[in-house]
Short mmCIF file of C-alpha atoms and ligand atoms in Angstrom, two decimals:
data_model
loop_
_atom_site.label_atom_id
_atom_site.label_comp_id
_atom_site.label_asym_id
_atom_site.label_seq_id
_atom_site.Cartn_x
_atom_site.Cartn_y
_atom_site.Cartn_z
CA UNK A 1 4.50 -6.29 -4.72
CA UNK A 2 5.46 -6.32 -8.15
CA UNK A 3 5.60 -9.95 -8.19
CA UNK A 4 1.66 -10.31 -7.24
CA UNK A 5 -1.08 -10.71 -9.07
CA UNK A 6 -3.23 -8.03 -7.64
CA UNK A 7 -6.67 -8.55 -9.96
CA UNK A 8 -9.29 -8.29 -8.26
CA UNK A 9 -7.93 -8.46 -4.89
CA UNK A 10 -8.42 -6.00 -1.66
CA UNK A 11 -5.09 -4.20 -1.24
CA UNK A 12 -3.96 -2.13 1.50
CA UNK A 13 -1.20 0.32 0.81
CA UNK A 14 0.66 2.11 3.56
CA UNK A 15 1.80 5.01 1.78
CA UNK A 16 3.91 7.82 4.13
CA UNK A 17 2.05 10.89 2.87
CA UNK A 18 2.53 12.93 6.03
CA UNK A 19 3.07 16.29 3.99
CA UNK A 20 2.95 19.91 5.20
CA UNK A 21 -0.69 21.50 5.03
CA UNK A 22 -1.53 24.99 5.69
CA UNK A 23 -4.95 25.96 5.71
CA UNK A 24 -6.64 22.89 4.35
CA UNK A 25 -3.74 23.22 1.37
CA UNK A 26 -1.25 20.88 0.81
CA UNK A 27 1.83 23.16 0.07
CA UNK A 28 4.15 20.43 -0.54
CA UNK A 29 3.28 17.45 -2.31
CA UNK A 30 6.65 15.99 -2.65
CA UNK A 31 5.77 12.53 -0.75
CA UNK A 32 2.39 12.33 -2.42
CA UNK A 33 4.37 12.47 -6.02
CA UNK A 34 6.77 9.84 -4.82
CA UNK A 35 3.38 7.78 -4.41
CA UNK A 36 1.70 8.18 -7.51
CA UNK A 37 3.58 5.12 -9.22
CA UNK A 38 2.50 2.38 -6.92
CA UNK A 39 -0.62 3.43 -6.22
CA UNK A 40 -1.47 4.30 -10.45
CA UNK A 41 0.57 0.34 -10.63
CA UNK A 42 -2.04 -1.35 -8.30
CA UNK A 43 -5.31 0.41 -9.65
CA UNK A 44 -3.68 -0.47 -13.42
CA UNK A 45 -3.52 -4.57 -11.87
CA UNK A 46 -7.23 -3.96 -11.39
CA UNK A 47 -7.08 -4.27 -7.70
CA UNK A 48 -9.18 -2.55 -4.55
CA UNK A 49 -7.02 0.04 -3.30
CA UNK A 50 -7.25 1.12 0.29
CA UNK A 51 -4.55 3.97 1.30
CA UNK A 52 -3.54 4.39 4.84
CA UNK A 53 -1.11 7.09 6.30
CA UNK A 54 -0.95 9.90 8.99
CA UNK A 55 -0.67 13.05 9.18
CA UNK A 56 1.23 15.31 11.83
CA UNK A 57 1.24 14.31 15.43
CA UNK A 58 -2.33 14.35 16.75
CA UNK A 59 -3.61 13.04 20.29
CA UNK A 60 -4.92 9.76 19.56
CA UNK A 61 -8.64 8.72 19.89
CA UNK A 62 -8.84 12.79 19.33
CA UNK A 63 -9.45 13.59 15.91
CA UNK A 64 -8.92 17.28 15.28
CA UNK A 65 -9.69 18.84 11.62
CA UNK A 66 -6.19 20.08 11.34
CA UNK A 67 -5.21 16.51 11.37
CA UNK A 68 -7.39 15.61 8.50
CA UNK A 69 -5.85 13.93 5.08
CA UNK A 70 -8.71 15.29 3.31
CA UNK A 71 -6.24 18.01 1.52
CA UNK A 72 -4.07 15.33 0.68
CA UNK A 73 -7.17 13.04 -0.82
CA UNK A 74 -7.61 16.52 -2.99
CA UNK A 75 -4.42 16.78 -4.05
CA UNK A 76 -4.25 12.77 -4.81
CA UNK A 77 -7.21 13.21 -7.16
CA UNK A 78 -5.80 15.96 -9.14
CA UNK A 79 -2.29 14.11 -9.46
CA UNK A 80 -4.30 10.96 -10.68
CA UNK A 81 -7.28 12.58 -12.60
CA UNK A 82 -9.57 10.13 -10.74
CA UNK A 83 -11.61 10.53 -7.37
CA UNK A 84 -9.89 9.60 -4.33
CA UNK A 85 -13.03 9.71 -1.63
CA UNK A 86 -11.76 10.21 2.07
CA UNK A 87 -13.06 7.61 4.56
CA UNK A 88 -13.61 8.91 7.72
CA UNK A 89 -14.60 5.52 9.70
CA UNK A 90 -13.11 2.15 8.26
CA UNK A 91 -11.41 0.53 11.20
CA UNK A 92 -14.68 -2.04 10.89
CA UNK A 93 -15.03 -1.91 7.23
CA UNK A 94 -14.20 -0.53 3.82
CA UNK A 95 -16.53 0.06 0.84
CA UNK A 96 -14.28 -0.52 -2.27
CA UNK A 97 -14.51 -1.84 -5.61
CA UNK A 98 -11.74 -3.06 -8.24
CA UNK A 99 -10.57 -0.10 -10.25
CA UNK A 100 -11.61 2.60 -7.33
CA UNK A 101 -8.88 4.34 -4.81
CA UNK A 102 -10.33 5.24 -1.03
CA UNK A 103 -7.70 6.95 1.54
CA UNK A 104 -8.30 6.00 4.61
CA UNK A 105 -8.35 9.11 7.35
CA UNK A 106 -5.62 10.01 9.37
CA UNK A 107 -4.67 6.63 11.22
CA UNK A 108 -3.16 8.09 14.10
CA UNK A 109 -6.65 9.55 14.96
CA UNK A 110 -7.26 5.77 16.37
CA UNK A 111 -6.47 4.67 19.75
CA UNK A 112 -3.56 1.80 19.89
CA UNK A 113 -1.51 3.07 16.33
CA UNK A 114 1.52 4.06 18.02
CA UNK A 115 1.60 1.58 20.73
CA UNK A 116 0.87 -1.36 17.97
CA UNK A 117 -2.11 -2.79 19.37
CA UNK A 118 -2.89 -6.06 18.17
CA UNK A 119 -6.59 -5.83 17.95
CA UNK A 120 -6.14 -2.76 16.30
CA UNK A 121 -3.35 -3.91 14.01
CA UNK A 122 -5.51 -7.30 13.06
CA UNK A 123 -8.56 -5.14 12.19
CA UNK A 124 -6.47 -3.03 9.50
CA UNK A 125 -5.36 -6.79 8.34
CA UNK A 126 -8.55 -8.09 8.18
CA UNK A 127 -9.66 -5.03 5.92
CA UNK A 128 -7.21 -6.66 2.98
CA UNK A 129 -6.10 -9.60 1.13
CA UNK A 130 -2.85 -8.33 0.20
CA UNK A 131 -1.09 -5.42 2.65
CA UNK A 132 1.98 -3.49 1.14
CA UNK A 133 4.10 -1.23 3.05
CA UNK A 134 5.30 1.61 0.95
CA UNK A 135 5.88 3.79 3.55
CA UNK A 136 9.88 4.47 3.60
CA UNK A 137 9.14 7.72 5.74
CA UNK A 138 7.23 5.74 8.43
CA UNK A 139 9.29 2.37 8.15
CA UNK A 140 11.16 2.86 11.30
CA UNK A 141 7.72 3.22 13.11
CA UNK A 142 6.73 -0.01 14.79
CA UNK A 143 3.31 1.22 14.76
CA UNK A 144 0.22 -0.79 14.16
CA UNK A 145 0.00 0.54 10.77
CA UNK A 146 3.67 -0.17 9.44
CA UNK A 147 4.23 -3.31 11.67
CA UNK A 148 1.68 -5.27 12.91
CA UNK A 149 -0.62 -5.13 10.46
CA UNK A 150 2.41 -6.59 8.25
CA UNK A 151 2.55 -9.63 10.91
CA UNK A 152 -1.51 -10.26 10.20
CA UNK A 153 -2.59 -9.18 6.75
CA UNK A 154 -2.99 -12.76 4.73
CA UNK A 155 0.43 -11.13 2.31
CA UNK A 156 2.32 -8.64 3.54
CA UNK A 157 4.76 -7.08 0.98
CA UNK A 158 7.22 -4.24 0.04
CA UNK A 159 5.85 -1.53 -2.30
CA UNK A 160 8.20 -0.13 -5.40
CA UNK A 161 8.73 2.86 -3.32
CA UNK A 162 9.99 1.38 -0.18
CA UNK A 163 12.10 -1.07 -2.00
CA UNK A 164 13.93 1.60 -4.71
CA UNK A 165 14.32 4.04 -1.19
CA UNK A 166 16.22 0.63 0.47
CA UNK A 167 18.09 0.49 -2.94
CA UNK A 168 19.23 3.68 -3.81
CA UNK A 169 20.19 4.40 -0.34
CA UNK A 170 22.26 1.38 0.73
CA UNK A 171 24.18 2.32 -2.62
CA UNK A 172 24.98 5.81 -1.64
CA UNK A 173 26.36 5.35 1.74
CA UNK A 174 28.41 2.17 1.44
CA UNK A 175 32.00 3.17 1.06
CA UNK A 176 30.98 7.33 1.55
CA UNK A 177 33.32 10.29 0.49
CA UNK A 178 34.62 11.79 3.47
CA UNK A 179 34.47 14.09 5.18
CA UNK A 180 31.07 12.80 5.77
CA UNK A 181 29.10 15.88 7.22
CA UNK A 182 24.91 16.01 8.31
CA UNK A 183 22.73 18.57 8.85
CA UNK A 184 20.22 18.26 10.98
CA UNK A 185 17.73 20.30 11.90
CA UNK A 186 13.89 20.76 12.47
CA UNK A 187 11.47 20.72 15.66
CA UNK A 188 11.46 16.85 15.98
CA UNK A 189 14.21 17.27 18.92
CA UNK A 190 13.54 14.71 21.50
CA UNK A 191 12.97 11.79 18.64
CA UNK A 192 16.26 13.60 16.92
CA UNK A 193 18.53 13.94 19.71
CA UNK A 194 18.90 10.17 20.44
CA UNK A 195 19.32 9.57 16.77
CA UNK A 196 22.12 11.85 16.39
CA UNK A 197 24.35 9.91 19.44
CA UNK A 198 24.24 7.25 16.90
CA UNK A 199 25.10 9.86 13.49
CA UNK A 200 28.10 11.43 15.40
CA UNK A 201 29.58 7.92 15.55
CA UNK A 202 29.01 7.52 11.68
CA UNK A 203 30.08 11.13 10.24
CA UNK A 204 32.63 13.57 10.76
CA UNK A 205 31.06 17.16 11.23
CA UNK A 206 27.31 17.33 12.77
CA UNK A 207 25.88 20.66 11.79
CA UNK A 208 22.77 21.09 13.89
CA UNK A 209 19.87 23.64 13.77
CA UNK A 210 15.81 24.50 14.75
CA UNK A 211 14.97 22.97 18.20
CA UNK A 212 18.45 20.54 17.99
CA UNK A 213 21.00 23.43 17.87
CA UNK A 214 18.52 25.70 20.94
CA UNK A 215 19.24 22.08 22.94
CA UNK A 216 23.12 22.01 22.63
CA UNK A 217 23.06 26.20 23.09
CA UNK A 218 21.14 25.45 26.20
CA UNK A 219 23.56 22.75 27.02
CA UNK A 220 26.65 25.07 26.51
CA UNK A 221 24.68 27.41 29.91
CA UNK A 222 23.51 29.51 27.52
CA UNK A 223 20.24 30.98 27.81
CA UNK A 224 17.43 29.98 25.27
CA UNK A 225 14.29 32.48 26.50
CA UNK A 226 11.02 30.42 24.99
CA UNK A 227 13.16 28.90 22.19
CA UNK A 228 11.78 25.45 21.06
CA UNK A 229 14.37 22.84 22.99
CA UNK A 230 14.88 19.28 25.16
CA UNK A 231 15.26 20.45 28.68
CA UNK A 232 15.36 17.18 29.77
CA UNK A 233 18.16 16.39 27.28
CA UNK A 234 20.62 18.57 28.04
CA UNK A 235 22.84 15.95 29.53
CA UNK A 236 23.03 13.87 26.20
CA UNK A 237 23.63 17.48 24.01
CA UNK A 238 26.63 17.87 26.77
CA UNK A 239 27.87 14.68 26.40
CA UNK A 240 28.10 14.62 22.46
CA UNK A 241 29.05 18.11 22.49
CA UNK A 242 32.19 17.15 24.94
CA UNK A 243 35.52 17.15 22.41
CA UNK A 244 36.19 13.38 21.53
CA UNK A 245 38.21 12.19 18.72
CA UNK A 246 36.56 9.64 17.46
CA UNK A 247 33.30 11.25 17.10
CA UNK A 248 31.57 13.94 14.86
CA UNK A 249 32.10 17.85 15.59
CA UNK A 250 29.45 19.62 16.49
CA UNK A 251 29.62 23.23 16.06
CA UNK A 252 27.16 25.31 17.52
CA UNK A 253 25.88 28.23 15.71
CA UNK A 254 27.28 31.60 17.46
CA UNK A 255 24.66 34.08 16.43
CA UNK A 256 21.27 33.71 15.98
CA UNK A 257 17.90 35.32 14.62
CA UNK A 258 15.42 35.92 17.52
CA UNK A 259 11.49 37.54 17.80
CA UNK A 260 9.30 37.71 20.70
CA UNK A 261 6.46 35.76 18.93
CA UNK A 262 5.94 32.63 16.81
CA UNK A 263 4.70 34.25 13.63
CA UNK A 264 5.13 35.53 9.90
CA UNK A 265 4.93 38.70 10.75
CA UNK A 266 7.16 38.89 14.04
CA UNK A 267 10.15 41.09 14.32
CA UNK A 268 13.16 39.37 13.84
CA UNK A 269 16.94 40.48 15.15
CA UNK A 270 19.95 39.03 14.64
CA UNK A 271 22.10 38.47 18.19
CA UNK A 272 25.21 36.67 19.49
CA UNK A 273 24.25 33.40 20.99
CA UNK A 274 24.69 34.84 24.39
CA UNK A 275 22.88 37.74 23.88
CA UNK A 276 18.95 35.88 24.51
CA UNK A 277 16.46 37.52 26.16
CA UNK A 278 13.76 35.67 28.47
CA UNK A 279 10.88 36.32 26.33
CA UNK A 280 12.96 35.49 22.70
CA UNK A 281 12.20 32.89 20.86
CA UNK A 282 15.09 31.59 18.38
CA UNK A 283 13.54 31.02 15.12
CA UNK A 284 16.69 30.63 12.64
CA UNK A 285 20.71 30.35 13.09
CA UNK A 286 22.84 33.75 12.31
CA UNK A 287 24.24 34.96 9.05
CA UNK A 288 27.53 34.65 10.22
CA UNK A 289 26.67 30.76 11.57
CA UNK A 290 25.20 30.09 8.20
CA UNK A 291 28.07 31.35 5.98
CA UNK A 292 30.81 29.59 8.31
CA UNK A 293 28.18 25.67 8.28
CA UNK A 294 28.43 26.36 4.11
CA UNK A 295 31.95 26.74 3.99
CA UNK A 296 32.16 23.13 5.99
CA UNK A 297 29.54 22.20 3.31
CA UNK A 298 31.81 23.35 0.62
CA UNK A 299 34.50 20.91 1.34
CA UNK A 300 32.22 17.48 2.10
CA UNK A 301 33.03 14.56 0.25
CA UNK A 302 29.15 13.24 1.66
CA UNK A 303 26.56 15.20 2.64
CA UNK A 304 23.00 14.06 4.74
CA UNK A 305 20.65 16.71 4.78
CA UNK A 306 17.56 16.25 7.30
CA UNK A 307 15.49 19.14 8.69
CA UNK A 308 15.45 22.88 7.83
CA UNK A 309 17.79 24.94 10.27
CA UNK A 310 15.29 28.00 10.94
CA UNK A 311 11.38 28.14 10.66
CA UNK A 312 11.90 28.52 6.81
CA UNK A 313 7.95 29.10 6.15
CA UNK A 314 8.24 32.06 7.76
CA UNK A 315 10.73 34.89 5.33
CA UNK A 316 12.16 36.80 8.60
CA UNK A 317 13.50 33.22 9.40
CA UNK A 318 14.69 31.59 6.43
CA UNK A 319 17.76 32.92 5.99
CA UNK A 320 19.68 29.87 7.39
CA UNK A 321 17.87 27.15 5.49
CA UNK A 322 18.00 28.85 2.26
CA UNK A 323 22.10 29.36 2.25
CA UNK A 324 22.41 25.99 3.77
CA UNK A 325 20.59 24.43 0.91
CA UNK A 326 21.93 26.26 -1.69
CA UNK A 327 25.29 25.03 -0.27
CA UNK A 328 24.46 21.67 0.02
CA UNK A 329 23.37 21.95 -3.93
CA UNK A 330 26.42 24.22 -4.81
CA UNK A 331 28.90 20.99 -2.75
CA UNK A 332 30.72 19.07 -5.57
CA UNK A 333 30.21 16.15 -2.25
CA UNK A 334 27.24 13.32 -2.92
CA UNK A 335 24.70 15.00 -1.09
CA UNK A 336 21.41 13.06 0.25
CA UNK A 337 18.66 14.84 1.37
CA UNK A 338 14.85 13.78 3.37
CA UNK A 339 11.91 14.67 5.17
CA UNK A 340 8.89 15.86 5.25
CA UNK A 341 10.15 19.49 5.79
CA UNK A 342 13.03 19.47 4.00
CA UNK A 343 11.33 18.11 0.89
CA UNK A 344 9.55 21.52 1.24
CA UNK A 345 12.58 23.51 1.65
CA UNK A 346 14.17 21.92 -1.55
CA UNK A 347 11.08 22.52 -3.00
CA UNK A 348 11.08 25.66 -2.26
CA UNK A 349 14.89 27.31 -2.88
CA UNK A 350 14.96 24.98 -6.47
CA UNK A 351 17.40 22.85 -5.31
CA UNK A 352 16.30 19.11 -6.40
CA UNK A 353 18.40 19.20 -9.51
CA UNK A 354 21.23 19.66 -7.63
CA UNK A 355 21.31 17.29 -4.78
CA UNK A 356 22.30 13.71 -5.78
CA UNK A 357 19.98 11.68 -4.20
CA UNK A 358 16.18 13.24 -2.63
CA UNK A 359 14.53 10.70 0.06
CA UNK A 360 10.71 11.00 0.97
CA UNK A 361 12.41 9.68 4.77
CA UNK A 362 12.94 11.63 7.74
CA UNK A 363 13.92 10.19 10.45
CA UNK A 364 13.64 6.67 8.78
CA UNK A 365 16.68 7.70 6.31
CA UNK A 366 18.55 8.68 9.92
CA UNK A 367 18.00 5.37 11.10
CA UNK A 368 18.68 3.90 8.14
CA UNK A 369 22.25 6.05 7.97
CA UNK A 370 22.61 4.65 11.25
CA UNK A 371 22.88 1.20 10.28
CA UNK A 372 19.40 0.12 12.02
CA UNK A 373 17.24 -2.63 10.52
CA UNK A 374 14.06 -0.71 10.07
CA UNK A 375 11.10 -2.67 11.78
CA UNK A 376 8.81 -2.30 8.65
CA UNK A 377 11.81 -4.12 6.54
CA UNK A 378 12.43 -6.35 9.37
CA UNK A 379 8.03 -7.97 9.69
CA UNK A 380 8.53 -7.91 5.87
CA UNK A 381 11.62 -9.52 5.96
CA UNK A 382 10.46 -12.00 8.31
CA UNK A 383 6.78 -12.78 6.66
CA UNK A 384 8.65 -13.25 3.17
CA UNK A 385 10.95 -15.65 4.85
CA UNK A 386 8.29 -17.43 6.70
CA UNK A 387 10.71 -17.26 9.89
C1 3PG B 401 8.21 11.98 9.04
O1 3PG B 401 7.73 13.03 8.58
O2 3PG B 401 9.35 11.92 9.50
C2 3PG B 401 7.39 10.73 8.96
O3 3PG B 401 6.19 10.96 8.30
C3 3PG B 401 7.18 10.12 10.32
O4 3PG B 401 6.47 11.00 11.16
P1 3PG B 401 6.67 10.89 12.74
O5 3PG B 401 8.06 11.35 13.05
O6 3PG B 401 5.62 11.77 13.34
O7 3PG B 401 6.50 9.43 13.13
MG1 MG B 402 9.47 14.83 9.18
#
């Protein structure tokens, strides 16, 4: 992008600014900071500028108010002292002028995102004369807004955000410190689980927590009551759970903090993992889990933290996230940390000073600790190549 000349011109930026929101409130505005410099960069160049993202996981062709960005258009305004209107229907058309920012609502609310429909994906081109995919958090989405769009704007290029993300990452993990040791948590399990078969090849310890650790409990015959988990997945948790050499260790936490209901105000106990009830719900891993994951913290030469371990929002339940992180940050290891949740969590217990290398990516810094080629890098790639 930085290369451009962007006077004058229509751009579209995909920015990931998928954030937590609690009533109408964005209460972490980590990814929308991370934003701020490519966005202020392009408006400075005098361009257009068109911002696209999504938000949460809605049903598409169903937009819901929960869903909306219009918290995050808020928050962007305040962070860039300008107005950032929300657009609620620009599939056929934007009204923008140089030196004005628009976001664009949620674009999963639109039928044929996920599955990268081409008419879809050549309308968002056609709304442009320059696309650039910033989105490091969404870049291992081949969605119609971080792919195919990229295959049919008329330039398709990387933002400064995507490209320092590719950077700074590729530079941490070649040659790691070992023991190389990843925590992974949060309530993305069935999108998770498959990406940790690939991780327990890479490091040496997997610690696992939220809806991950309830599917290797579950796994291990143990019973789970309502907990959040991957019944259908149980085989895969068995399978990389099974002792092999030559792949990560997995332990599983052996107590756990339970409640009957998902809320702030729910009772919490703490129980052995073999102690759950029917109508429990596991909301956190146990005190005595969380002291014996930081002591394998303690002695990481690496660390990749993604996803809290417990439902962290919630004080009854964020016990386990809170020692975990403050391990990670207390770690003399290289730690690197992402995601939308965990950017909250960091946010939350103080901890960015202390970690050695903060991603806006989720799942996409997974991948990308994985070894994948991201599809977003790999259109880009390909349109800048002209192969
Ligand atoms: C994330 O939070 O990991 C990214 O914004 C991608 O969201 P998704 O997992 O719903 O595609
Ligand atoms: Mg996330």
């Amino acid at each position: 992008m930085v290369d451009l000349d962007l006077k004058g011109k229509r751009v579209l930026i995909r920015e990931d600014l998928n954030v937590p929101v609690s009533d109408g409130v964005v209460t972490s505005d980590a990814r929308i900071r991370a934003a701020l410099p490519t966005i202020q960069a392009v408006v400075d160049a005098g361009a257009a500028v068109m911002l696209m993202s999504h938000l949460g996981r809605p049903t598409e062709g169903q937009p819901e108010n929960i869903f909306s960005l219009q918290p995050v258009a808020s928050r962007l305004a305040e962070l860039l002292g300008r107005d950032v209107p929300l657009v609620r229907n620009w599939i056929d058309g934007v009204d923008v002028t140089p030196g004005e920012v628009v976001l664009l609502e949620n674009v999963r609310f639109l039928a044929g995102e996920k599955v990268n429909d081409e008419p879809l994906a050549r309308k968002m081109a056609a709304l442009c004369d320059v696309f650039v995919m910033d989105a490091f958090g969404t870049a291992h989405r081949t969605h119609a807004s971080t792919y195919g769009v990229a295959e049919y704007a008329p330039i398709a290029c990387a933002g400064p955000l995507l490209s320092a993300e590719l950077d700074a990452l590729g530079k941490a993990l070649t040659n790691p410190a070992r023991p190389m040791v990843a925590v992974v948590g949060g309530s993305k399990v069935s999108t998770k689980l498959t990406v940790l078969e690939a991780l327990a090849e890479v490091v040496d310890t997997l610690i696992v927590g939220g809806g991950i650790a309830n599917t290797f409990i579950a796994a291990a015959g143990q019973n789970v009551g309502k907990s959040l988990h991957e019944a259908n997945m149980l085989d895969i948790a068995r399978d990389l759970a099974a002792n092999d050499d030559d792949r990560a260790d997995i332990p599983v936490p052996t107590d756990v903090v339970v409640a009957t209901d998902f809320s702030a105000d729910a009772k919490a106990s703490n129980k052995s993992v073999d102690a759950v009830l029917d109508d429990e719900l596991i909301l956190d891993i146990g005190p005595e889990t969380a002291e014996r994951f930081a002591e394998i913290l303690a002695g990481a030469g690496t660390i990749i933290w993604n996803g809290p371990v417990g439902v962290f929002e919630f004080e009854a339940f964020a016990n386990g996230t809170r020692v975990l992180a403050k391990a990670i940050a207390a770690s003399p290891g290289f730690s690197v940390a992402g995601g939308g949740d965990t950017l909250a969590a960091i946010d939350k217990y103080g901890v960015a000073e202390h970690i050695s290398y903060i991603s806006t990516g989720g799942g996409a810094f997974l991948e990308f600790v994985e070894g994948k080629t991201l599809p977003a890098v790999e259109v880009l790639t390909r349109r800048a190549t002209g192969l």
